[in-house]
Tab-separated table of C-alpha atoms in Angstrom:
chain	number	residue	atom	x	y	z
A	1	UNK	CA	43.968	23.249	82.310
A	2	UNK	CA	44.022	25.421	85.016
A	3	UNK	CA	40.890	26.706	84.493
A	4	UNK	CA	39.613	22.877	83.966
A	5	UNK	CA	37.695	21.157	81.836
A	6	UNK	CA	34.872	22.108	79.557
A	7	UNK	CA	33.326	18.928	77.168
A	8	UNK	CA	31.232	20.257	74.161
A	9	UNK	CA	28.908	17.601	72.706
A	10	UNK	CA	28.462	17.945	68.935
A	11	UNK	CA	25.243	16.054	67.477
A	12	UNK	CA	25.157	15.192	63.764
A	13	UNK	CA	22.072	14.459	62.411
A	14	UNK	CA	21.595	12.142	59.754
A	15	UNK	CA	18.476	12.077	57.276
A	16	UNK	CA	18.155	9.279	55.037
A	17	UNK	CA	17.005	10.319	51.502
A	18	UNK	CA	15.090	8.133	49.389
A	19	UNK	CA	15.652	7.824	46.220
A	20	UNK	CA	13.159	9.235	43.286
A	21	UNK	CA	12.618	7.660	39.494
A	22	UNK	CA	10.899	9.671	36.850
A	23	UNK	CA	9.648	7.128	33.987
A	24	UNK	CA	9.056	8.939	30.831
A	25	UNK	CA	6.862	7.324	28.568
A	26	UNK	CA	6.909	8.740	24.466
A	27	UNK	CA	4.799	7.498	21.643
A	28	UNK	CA	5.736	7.347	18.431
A	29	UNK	CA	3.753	7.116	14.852
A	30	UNK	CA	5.734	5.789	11.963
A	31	UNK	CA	5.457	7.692	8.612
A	32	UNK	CA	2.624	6.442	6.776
A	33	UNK	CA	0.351	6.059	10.000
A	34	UNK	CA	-2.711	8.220	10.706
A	35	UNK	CA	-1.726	9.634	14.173
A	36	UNK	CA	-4.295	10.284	16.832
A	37	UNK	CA	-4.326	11.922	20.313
A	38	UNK	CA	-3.526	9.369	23.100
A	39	UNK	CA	-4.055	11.960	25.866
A	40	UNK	CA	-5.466	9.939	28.843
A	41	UNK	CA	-4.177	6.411	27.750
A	42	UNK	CA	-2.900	4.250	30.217
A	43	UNK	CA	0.547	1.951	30.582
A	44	UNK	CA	1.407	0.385	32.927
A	45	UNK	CA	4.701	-0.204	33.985
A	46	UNK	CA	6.905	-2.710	36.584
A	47	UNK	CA	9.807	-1.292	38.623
A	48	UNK	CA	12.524	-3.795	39.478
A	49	UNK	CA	15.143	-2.128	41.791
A	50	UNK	CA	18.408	-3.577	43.109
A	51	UNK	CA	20.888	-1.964	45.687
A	52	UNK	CA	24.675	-1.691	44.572
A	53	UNK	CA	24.749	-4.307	47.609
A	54	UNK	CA	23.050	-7.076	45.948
A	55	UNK	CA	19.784	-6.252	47.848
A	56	UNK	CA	16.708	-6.723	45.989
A	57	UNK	CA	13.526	-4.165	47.023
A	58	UNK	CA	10.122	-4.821	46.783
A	59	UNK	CA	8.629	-4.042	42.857
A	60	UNK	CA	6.153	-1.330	42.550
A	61	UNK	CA	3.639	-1.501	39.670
A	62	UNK	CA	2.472	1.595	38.481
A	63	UNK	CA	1.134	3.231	35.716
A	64	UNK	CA	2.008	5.931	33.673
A	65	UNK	CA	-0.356	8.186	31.796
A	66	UNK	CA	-0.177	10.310	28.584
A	67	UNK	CA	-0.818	13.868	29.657
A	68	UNK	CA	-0.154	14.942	25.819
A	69	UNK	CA	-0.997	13.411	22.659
A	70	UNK	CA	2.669	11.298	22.684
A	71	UNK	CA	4.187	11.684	25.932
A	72	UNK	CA	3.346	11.211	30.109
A	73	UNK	CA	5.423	10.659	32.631
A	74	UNK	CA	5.056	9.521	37.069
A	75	UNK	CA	7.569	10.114	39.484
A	76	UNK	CA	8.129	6.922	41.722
A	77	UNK	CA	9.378	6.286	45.230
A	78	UNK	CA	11.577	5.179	46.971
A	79	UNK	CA	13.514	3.694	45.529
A	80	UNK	CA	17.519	3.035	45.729
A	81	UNK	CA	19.799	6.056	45.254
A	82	UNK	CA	22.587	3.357	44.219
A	83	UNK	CA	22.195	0.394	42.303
A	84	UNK	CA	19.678	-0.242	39.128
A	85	UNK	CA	16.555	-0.191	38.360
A	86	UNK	CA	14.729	-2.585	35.563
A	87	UNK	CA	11.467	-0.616	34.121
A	88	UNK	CA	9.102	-3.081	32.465
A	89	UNK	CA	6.120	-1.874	30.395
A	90	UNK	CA	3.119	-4.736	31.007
A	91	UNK	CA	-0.314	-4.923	28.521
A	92	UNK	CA	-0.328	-2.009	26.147
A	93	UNK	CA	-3.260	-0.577	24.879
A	94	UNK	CA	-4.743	-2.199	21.409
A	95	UNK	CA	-2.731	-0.442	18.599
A	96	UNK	CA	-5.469	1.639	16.531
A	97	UNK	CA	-7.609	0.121	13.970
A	98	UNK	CA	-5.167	-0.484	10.519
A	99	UNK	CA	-2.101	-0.137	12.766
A	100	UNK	CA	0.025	-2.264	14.975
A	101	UNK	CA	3.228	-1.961	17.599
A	102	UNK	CA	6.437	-2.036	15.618
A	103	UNK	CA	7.803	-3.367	18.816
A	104	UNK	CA	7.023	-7.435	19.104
A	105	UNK	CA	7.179	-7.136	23.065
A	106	UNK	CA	6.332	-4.055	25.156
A	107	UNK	CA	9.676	-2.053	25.747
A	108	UNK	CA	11.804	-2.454	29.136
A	109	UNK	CA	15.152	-0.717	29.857
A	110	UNK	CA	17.660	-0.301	33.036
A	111	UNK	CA	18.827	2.554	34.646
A	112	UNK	CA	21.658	3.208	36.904
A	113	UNK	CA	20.978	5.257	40.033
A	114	UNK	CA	22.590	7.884	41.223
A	115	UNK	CA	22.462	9.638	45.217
A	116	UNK	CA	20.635	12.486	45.313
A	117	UNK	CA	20.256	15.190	44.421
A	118	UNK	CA	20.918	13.843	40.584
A	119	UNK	CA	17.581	13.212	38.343
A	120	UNK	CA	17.173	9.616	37.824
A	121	UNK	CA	15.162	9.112	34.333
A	122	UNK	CA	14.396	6.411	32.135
A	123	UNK	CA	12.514	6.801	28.963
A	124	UNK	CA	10.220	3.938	27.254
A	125	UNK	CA	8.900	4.180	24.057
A	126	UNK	CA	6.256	2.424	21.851
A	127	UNK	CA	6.275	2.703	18.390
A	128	UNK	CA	2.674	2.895	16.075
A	129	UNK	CA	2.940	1.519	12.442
A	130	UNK	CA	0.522	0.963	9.923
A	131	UNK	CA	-0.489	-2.365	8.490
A	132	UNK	CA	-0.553	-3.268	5.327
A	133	UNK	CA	-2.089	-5.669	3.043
A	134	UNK	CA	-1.536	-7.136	-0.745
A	135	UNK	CA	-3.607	-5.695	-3.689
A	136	UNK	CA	-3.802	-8.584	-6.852
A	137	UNK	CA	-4.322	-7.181	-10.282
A	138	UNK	CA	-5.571	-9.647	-12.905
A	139	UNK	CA	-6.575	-9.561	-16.746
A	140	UNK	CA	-8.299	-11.391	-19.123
A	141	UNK	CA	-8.252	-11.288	-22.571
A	142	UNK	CA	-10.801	-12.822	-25.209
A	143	UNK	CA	-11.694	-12.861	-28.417
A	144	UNK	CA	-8.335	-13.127	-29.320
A	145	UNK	CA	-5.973	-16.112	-31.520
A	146	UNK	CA	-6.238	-19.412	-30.389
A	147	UNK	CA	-2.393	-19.473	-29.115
A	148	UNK	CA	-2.953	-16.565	-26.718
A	149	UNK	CA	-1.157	-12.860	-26.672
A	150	UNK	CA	2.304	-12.208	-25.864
A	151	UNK	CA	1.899	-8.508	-24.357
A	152	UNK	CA	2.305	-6.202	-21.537
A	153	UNK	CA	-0.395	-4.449	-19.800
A	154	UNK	CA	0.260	-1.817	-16.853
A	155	UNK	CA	-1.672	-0.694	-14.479
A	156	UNK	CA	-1.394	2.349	-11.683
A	157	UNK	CA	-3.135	2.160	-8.141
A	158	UNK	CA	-3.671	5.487	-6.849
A	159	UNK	CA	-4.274	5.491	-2.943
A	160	UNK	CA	-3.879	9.368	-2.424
A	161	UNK	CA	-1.791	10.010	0.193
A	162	UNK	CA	-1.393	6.326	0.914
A	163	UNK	CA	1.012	6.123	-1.417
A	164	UNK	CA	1.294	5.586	-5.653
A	165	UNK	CA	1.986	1.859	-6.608
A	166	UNK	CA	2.641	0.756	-10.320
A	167	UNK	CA	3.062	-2.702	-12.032
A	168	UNK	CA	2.186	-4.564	-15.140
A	169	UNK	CA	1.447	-7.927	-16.448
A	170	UNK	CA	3.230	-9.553	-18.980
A	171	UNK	CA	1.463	-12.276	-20.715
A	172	UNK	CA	3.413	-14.983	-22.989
A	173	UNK	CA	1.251	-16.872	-25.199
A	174	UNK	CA	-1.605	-16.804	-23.077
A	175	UNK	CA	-5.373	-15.711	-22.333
A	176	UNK	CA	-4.942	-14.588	-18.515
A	177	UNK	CA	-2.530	-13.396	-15.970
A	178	UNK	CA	-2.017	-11.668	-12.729
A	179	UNK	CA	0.147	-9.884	-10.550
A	180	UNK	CA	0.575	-8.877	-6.899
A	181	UNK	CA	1.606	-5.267	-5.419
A	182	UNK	CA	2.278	-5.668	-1.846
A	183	UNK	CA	2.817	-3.773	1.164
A	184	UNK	CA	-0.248	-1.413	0.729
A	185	UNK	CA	-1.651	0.550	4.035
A	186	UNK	CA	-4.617	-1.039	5.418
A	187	UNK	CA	-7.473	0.956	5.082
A	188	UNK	CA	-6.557	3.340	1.998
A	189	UNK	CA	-8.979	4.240	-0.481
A	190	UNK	CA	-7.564	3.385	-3.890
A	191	UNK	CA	-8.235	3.595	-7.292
A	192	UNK	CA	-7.036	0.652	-10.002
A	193	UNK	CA	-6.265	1.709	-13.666
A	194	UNK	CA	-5.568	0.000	-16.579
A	195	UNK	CA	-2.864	1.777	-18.355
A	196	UNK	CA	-3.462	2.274	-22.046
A	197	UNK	CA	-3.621	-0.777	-24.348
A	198	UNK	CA	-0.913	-2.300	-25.946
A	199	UNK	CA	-0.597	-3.101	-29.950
A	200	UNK	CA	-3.416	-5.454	-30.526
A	201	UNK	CA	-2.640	-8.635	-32.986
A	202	UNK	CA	-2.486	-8.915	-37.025
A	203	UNK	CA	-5.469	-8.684	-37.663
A	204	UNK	CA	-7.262	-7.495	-34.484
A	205	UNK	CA	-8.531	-4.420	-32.590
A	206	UNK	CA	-9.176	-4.172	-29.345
A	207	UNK	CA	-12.803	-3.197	-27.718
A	208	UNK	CA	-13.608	-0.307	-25.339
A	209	UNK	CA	-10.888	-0.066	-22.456
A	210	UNK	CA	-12.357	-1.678	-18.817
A	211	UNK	CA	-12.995	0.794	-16.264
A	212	UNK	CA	-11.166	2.127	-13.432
A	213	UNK	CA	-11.982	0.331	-9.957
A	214	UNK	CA	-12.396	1.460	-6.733
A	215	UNK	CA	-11.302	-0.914	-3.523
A	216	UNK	CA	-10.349	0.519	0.139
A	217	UNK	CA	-7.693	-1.929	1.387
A	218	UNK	CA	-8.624	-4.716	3.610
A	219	UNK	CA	-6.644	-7.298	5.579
A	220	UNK	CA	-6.773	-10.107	2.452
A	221	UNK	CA	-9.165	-10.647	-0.643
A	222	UNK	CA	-8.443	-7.195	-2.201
A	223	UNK	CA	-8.693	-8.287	-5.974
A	224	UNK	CA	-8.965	-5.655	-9.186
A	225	UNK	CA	-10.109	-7.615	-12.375
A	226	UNK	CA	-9.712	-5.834	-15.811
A	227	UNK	CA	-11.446	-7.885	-18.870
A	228	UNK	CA	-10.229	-7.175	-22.240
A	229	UNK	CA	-11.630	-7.906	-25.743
A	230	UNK	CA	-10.063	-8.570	-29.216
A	231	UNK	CA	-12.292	-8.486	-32.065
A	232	UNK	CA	-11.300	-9.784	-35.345
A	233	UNK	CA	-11.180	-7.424	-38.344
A	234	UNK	CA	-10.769	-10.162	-41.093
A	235	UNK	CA	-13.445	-10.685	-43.825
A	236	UNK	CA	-14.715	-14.025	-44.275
A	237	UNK	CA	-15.215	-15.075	-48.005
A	238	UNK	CA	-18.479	-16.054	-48.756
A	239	UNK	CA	-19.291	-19.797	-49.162
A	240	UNK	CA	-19.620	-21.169	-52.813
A	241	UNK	CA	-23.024	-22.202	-53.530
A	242	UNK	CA	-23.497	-25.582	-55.463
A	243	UNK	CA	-24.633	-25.365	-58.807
A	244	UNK	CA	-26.631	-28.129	-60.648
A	245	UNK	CA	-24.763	-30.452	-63.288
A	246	UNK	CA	-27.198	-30.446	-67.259
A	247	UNK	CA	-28.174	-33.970	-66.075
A	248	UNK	CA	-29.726	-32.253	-62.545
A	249	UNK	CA	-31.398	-29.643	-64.629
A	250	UNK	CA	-33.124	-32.306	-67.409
A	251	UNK	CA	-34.328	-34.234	-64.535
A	252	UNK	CA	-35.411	-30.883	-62.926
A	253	UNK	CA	-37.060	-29.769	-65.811
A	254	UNK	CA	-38.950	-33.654	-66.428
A	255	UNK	CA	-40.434	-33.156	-62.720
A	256	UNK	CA	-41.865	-29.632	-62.785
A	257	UNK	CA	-43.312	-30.526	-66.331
């Protein structure tokens, strides 16, 4: 122009911004298990990141720690702000004592990143169930016929709050029997009781009910034996005695003369 020329230099700045991954870590008791505080424990945890370009970073291993009784969670960077990342959970703790992880492996999920400034999250959970074990109820019953009794006999195992388990044993023709009630948590207190008796036989009565018993639930052997008796109520006739032909008694009668 006629006044020249003036040149402005503009200067753009530009900031690269890492990206940030918040892993969220929950745990989770199944009904039935006796729930504790976890506050403190420790997972630890892989990162696996790769760029929407194919490029591969380095993994960071980490852990994450429960700052509650269920739940922690660690911020992580950098990583990418496009792309994925894999989050694999390594050793877990030992599940508490009766309990186990419902999970067979330790959990691992992907998440897909976003540029900042969106919150990139990804949650793992474990899961904490409680084992169980097998209780076997068995009778025996004496005293009774030769052939055995064809009956039913019930029986109740009470393991509070544990849980309320019922079966019975049917015997046909026979002295003994048995049965099985599974899936029973490990470690409950429980009672055993024979339910009342059935009919006994013709000709029978039965003798003072067994007793109650008392087991807390163990990983195998948990066995509840009930004996029952039968006692006859028929009345045995009285043996003839032999009596002495007149011959006998002559002869008798020559020998004490």
């Amino acid at each position: 122009t006629s006044l020249g020329q003036d040149t402005v230099r503009a200067v753009d700045t530009l900031t690269c911004e890492a990206g940030m991954l918040a892993i969220e870590k929950t745990l989770v008791w199944q009904p039935g298990s006796q729930a504790t505080d976890w506050t403190g424990k420790v997972f630890p945890v892989d990162v696996a990141c790769t760029s929407a370009a194919g490029d591969a970073l380095p993994r960071i291993s980490t852990d994450v720690v429960l700052t509650t009784a269920t739940t922690g969670t660690i911020n992580i960077g950098p990583v990418v702000t496009s792309g994925s990342c894999t989050v694999t959970e390594q050793t877990r703790p030992a599940a508490p004592t009766n309990h186990q992880w419902a999970e067979a492996t330790p959990p691992s999920a992907i998440v897909t990143m976003q540029p900042t400034p969106a919150a990139n999250e990804i949650g793992l959970t474990n899961t904490v169930a409680r084992q169980t074990a097998a209780i076997d109820l068995r009778t025996t019953v004496s005293g009774g016929p030769a052939g055995g009794l064809t009956s039913e006999f019930g029986y109740t195992v009470d393991c509070g709050a544990d849980g309320r388990f019922s079966s019975a044993i049917t015997l046909n023709a026979a002295h003994d029997g048995a049965v099985t009630i599974a899936a029973v948590p490990l470690g409950a207190s429980c009672t055993a009781t024979q339910s009342p008796l059935p009919g006994a036989p013709a000709n029978y009565v039965w003798g003072s009910p067994p007793a109650f018993i008392n087991l807390v639930v163990v990983a195998n052997g948990n066995t509840a034996s009930f004996a029952n008796t039968l006692t006859t109520t028929s009345v045995r006739e009285a043996a003839p005695v032999p009596t002495l032909g007149h011959c006998a008694l002559l002869c008798l009668s020559a020998m004490l003369a």
